[in-house]
Short mmCIF file of C-alpha atoms and ligand atoms in Angstrom, two decimals:
data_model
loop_
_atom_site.label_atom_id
_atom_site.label_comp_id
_atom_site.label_asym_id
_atom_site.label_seq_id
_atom_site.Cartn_x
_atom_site.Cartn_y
_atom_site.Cartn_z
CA UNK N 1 15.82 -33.82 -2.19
CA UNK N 2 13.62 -30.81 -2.89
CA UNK N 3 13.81 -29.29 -6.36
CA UNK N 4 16.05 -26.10 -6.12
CA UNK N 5 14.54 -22.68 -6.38
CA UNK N 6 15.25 -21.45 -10.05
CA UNK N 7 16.88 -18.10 -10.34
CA UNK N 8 13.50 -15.99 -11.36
CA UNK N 9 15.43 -12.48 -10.05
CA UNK N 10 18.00 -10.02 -9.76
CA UNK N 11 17.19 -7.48 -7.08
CA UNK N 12 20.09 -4.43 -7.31
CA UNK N 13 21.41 -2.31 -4.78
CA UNK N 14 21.68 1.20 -6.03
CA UNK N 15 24.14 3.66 -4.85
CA UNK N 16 27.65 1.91 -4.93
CA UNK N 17 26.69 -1.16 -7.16
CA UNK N 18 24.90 0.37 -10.13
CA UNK N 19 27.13 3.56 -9.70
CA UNK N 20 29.82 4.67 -7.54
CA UNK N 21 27.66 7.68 -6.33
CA UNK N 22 28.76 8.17 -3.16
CA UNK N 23 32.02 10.08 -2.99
CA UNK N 24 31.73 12.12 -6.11
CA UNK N 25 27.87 12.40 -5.96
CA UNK N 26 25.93 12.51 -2.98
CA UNK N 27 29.20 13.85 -0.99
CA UNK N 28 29.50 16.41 -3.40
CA UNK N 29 25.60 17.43 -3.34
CA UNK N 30 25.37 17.58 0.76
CA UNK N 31 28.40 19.65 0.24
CA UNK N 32 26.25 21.67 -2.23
CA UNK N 33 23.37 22.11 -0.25
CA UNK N 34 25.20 22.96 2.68
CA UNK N 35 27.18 26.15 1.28
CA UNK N 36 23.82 26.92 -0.32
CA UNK N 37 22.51 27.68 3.30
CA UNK N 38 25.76 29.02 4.31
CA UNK N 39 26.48 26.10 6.93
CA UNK N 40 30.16 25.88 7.04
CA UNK N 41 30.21 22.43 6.73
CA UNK N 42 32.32 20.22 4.95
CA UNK N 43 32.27 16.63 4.21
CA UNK N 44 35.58 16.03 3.52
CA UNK N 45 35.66 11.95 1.51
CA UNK N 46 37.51 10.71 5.23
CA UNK N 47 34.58 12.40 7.04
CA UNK N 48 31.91 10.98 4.80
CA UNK N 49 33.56 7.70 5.00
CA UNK N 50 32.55 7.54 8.87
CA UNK N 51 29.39 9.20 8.31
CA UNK N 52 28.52 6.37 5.12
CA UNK N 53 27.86 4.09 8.33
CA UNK N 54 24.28 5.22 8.47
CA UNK N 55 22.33 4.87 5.74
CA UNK N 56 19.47 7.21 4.49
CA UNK N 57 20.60 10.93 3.81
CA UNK N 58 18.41 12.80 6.32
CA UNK N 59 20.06 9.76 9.26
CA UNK N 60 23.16 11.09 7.95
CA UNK N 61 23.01 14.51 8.76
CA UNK N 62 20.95 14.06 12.26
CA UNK N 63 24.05 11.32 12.77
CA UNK N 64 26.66 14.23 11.51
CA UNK N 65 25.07 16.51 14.44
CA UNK N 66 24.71 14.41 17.09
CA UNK N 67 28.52 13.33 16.62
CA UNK N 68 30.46 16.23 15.05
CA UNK N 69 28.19 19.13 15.70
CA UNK N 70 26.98 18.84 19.14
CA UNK N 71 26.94 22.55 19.80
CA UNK N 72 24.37 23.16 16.91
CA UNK N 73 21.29 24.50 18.45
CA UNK N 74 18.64 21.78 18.87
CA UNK N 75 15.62 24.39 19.73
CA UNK N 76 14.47 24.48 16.04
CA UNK N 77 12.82 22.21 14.91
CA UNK N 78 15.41 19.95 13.95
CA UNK N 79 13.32 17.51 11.45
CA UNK N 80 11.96 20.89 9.20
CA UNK N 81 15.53 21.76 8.84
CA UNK N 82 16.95 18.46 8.07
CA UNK N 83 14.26 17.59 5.66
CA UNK N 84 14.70 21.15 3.67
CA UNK N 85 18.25 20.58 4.03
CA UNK N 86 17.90 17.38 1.85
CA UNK N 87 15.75 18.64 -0.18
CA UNK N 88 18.06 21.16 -1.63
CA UNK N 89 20.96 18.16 -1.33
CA UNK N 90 18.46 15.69 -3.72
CA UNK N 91 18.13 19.26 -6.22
CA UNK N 92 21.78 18.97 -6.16
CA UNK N 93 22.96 15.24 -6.49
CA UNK N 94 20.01 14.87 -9.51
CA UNK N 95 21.40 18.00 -11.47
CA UNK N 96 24.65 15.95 -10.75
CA UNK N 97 23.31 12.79 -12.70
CA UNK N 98 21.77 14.79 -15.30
CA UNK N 99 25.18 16.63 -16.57
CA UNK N 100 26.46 13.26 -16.69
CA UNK N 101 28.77 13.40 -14.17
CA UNK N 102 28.19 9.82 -12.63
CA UNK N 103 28.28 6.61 -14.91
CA UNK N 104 27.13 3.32 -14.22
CA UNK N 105 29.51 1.21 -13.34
CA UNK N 106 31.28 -1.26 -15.45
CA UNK N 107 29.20 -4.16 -16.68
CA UNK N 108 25.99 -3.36 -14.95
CA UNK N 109 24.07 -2.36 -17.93
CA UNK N 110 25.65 -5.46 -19.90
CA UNK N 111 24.49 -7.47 -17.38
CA UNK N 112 20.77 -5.91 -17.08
CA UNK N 113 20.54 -6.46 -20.99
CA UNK N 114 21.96 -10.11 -20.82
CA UNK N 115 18.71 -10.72 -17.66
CA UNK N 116 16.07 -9.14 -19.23
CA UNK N 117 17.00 -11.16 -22.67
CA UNK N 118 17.35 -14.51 -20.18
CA UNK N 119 13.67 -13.83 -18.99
CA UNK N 120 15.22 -12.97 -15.38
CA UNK N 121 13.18 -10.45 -13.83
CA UNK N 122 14.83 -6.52 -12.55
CA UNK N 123 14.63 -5.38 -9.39
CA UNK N 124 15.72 -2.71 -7.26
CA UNK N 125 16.01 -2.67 -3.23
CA UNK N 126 17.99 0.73 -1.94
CA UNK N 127 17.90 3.21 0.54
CA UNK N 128 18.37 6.28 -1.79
CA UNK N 129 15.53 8.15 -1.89
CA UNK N 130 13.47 7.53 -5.46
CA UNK N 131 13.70 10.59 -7.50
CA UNK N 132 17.93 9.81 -7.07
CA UNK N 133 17.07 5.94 -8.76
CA UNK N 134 14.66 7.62 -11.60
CA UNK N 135 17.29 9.74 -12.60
CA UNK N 136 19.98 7.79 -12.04
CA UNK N 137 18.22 5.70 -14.67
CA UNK N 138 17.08 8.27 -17.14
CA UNK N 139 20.53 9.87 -17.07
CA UNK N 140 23.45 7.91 -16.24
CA UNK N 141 22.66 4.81 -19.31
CA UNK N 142 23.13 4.72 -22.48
CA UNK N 143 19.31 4.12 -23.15
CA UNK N 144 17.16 5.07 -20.23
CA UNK N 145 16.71 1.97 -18.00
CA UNK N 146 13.56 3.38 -16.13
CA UNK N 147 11.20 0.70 -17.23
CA UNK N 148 13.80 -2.18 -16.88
CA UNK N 149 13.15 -2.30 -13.15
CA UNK N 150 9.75 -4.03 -12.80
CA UNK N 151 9.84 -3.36 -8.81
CA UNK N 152 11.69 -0.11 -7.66
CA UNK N 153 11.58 -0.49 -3.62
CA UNK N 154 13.44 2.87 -2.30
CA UNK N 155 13.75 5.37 0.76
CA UNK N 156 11.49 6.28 3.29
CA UNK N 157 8.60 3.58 2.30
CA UNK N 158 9.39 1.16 4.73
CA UNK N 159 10.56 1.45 8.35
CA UNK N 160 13.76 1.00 8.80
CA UNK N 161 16.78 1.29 6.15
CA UNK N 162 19.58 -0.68 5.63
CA UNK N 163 20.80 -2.84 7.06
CA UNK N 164 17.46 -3.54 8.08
CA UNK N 165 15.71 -6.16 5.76
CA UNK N 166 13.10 -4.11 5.05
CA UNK N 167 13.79 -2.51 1.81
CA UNK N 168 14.58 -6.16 0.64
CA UNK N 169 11.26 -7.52 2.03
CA UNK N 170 8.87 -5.28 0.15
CA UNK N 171 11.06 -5.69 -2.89
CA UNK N 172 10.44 -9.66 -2.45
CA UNK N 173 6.64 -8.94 -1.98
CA UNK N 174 6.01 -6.76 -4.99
CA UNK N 175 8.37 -9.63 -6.90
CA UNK N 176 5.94 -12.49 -5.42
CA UNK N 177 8.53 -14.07 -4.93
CA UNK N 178 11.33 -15.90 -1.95
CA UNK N 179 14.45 -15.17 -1.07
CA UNK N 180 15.09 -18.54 -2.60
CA UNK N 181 14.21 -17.45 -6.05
CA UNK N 182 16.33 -14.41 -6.13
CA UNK N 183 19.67 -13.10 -6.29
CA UNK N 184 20.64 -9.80 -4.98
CA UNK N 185 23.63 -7.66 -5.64
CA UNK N 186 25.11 -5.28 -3.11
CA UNK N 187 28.60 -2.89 -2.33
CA UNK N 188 28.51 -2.64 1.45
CA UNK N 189 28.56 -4.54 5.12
CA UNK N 190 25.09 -2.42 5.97
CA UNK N 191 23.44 -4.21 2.51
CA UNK N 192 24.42 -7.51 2.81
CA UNK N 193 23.32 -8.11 6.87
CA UNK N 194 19.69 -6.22 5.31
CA UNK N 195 19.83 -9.10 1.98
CA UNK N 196 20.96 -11.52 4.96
CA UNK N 197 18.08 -10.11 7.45
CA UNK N 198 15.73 -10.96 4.21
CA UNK N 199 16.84 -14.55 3.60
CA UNK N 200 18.92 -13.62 0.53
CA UNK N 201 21.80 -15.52 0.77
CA UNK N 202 22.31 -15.81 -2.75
CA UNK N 203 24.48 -12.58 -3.26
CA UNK N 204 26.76 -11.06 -4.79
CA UNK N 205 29.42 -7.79 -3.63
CA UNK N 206 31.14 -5.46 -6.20
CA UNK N 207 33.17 -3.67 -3.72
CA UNK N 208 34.42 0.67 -4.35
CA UNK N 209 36.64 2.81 -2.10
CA UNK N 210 34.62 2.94 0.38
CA UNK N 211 33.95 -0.39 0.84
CA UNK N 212 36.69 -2.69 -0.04
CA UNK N 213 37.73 -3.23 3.54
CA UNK N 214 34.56 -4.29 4.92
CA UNK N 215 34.19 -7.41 6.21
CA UNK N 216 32.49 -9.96 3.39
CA UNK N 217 33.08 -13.35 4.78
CA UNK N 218 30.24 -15.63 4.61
CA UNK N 219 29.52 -13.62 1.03
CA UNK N 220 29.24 -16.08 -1.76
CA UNK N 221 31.02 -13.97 -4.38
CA UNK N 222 32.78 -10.46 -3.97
CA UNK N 223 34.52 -8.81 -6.90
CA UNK N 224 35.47 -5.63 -7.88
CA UNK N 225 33.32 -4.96 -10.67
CA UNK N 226 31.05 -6.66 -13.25
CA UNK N 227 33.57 -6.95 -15.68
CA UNK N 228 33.34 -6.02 -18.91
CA UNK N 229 35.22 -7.54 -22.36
CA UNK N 230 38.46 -6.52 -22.14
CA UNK N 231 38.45 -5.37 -18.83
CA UNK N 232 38.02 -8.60 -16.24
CA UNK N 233 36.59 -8.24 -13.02
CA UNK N 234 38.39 -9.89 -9.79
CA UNK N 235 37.32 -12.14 -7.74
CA UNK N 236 38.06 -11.06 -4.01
CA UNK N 237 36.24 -13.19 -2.64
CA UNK N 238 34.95 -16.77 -4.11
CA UNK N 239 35.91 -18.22 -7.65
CA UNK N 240 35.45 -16.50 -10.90
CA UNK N 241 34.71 -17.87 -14.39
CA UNK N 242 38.16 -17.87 -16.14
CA UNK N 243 35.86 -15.26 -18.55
CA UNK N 244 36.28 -12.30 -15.33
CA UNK N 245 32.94 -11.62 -16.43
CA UNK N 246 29.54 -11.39 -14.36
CA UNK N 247 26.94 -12.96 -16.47
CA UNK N 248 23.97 -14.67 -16.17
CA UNK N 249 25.30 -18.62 -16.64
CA UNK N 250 27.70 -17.32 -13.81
CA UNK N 251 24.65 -15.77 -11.97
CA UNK N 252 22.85 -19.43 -12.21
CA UNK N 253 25.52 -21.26 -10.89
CA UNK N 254 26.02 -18.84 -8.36
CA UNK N 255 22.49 -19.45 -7.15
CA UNK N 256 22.54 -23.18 -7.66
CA UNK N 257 25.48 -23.67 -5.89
CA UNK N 258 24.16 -21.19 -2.58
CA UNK N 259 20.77 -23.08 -2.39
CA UNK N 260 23.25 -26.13 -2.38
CA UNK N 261 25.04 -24.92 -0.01
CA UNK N 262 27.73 -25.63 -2.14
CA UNK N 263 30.95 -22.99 -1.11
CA UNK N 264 32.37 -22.99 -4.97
CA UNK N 265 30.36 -21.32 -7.52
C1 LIG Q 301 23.03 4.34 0.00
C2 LIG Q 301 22.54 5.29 1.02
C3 LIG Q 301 21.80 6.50 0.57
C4 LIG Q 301 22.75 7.48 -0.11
C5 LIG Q 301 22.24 8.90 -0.03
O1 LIG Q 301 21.89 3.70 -0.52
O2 LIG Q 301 22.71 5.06 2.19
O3 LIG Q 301 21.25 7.11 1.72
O4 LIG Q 301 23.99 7.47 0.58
O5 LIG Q 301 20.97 8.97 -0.63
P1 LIG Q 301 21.99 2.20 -1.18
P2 LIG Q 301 19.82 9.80 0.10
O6 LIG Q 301 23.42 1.73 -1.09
O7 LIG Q 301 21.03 1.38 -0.35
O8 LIG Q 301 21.53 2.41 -2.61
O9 LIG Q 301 20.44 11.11 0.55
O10 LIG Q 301 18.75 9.99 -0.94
O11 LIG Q 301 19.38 8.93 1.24
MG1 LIG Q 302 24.92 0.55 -1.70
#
């Protein structure tokens, strides 16, 4: 029998799994940017729910037109005003993170301390565009985490976004390292089939609003946050440590217990 893969990484999802930025924060900032050029649009948190199906802001508002705004005139050129238009949206959701107004979600920086002290190696895979994930990480910690992250893979440099793999595949290059060796943690249907699409099956799902109905089966683990002491996470999906705590022995046997194909962590 083949040695098992050790568990060498921990590749994070960003919007939704290190924060809960979507409703309050990047909702609130298209909303923003969109009274700023006197649109008369609203994304109300039901509408943005449908429209949180495509990934990647400047998809969202060409997939907001095509389905809700027909009628908007398509003889400008379309790409210059969608690009401006998230432009001023990015202004908005990173003057957001800097008053604060989104925290990182319970656990997660517990958890990025308890890796980095364990040796386990940081990564980030998201669809967010980059200047969001710097300042989510200068702002929104305790201590800035900028220089936790050894590989921050974001945006438009690859392709295709979630839940395409490719976000996940250049994060596995710049690692150097196999799906077999890592362990990535995700919040929605559209990340997991992109970890999937990547060979990451060992994986973990903190669910939020928006996500908690989604359809997880074949997910390994899905809880509803991190957990923190004193405030247990729940398992949704999978068995928990009696702790209710994400940690890193949990994290290994997680891993072990995937590449064994094993269905009880
Ligand atoms: C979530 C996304 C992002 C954000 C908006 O990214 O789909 O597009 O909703 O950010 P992930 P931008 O869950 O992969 O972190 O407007 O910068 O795209
Ligand atoms: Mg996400």
């Amino acid at each position: 029998m083949t040695a098992l893969a050790a568990l060498e990484a921990l590749i994070f999802d960003v919007d939704g799994t290190l924060a809960d930025t979507e409703r309050d924060g990047h909702r609130v900032a298209f909303n923003l940017a969109f009274s700023e050029l006197g649109l008369g649009w609203d994304w109300t948190e039901e509408v943005y729910a449908a429209l949180l199906a495509v990934t990647g802001g400047k998809e969202r508002i060409r997939f907001f037109l095509d389905r809700y705004r027909p009628d908007y005139p398509r003889d400008v050129d379309l790409q210059a005003f969608i690009a401006d238009l998230h432009r001023r949206k990015t202004r908005h959701f990173v003057e957001l993170l800097q008053r604060g107004a989104i925290p990182l979600r319970p656990g997660v920086e517990r958890l990025l301390g308890e890796a980095r002290a364990a040796g386990i190696r940081l990564a980030i895979a998201t669809t967010t565009t980059p200047e969001n994930v710097s300042a989510l990480l200068q702002y929104c910690a305790e201590t800035p985490l900028g220089d936790w992250f050894e590989v921050i893979a974001a945006g438009d440099v690859v392709p295709a976004k979630k839940p395409a793999p490719d976000i996940y595949l250049l994060a596995l290059e710049e690692l150097g390292l196999a799906p077999e060796q890592c362990l990535a943690l995700e919040d929605s249907d559209n990340g997991v089939k992109a970890c999937l699409g990547a060979g990451l099956r060992s994986l973990l799902v903190t669910v939020n609003g928006y996500t908690r109905d989604q359809d997880f089966s074949g997910v390994p683990l899905v809880v509803d946050h991190l957990g923190e002491p004193g405030r247990p996470c729940r398992a949704l999906h999978g068995e928990l440590a009696p702790a209710g705590l994400i940690d890193v022995p949990l994290l290994r046997r997680l891993h072990a217990q995937v590449l064994r194909q094993d269905p009880r962590p």
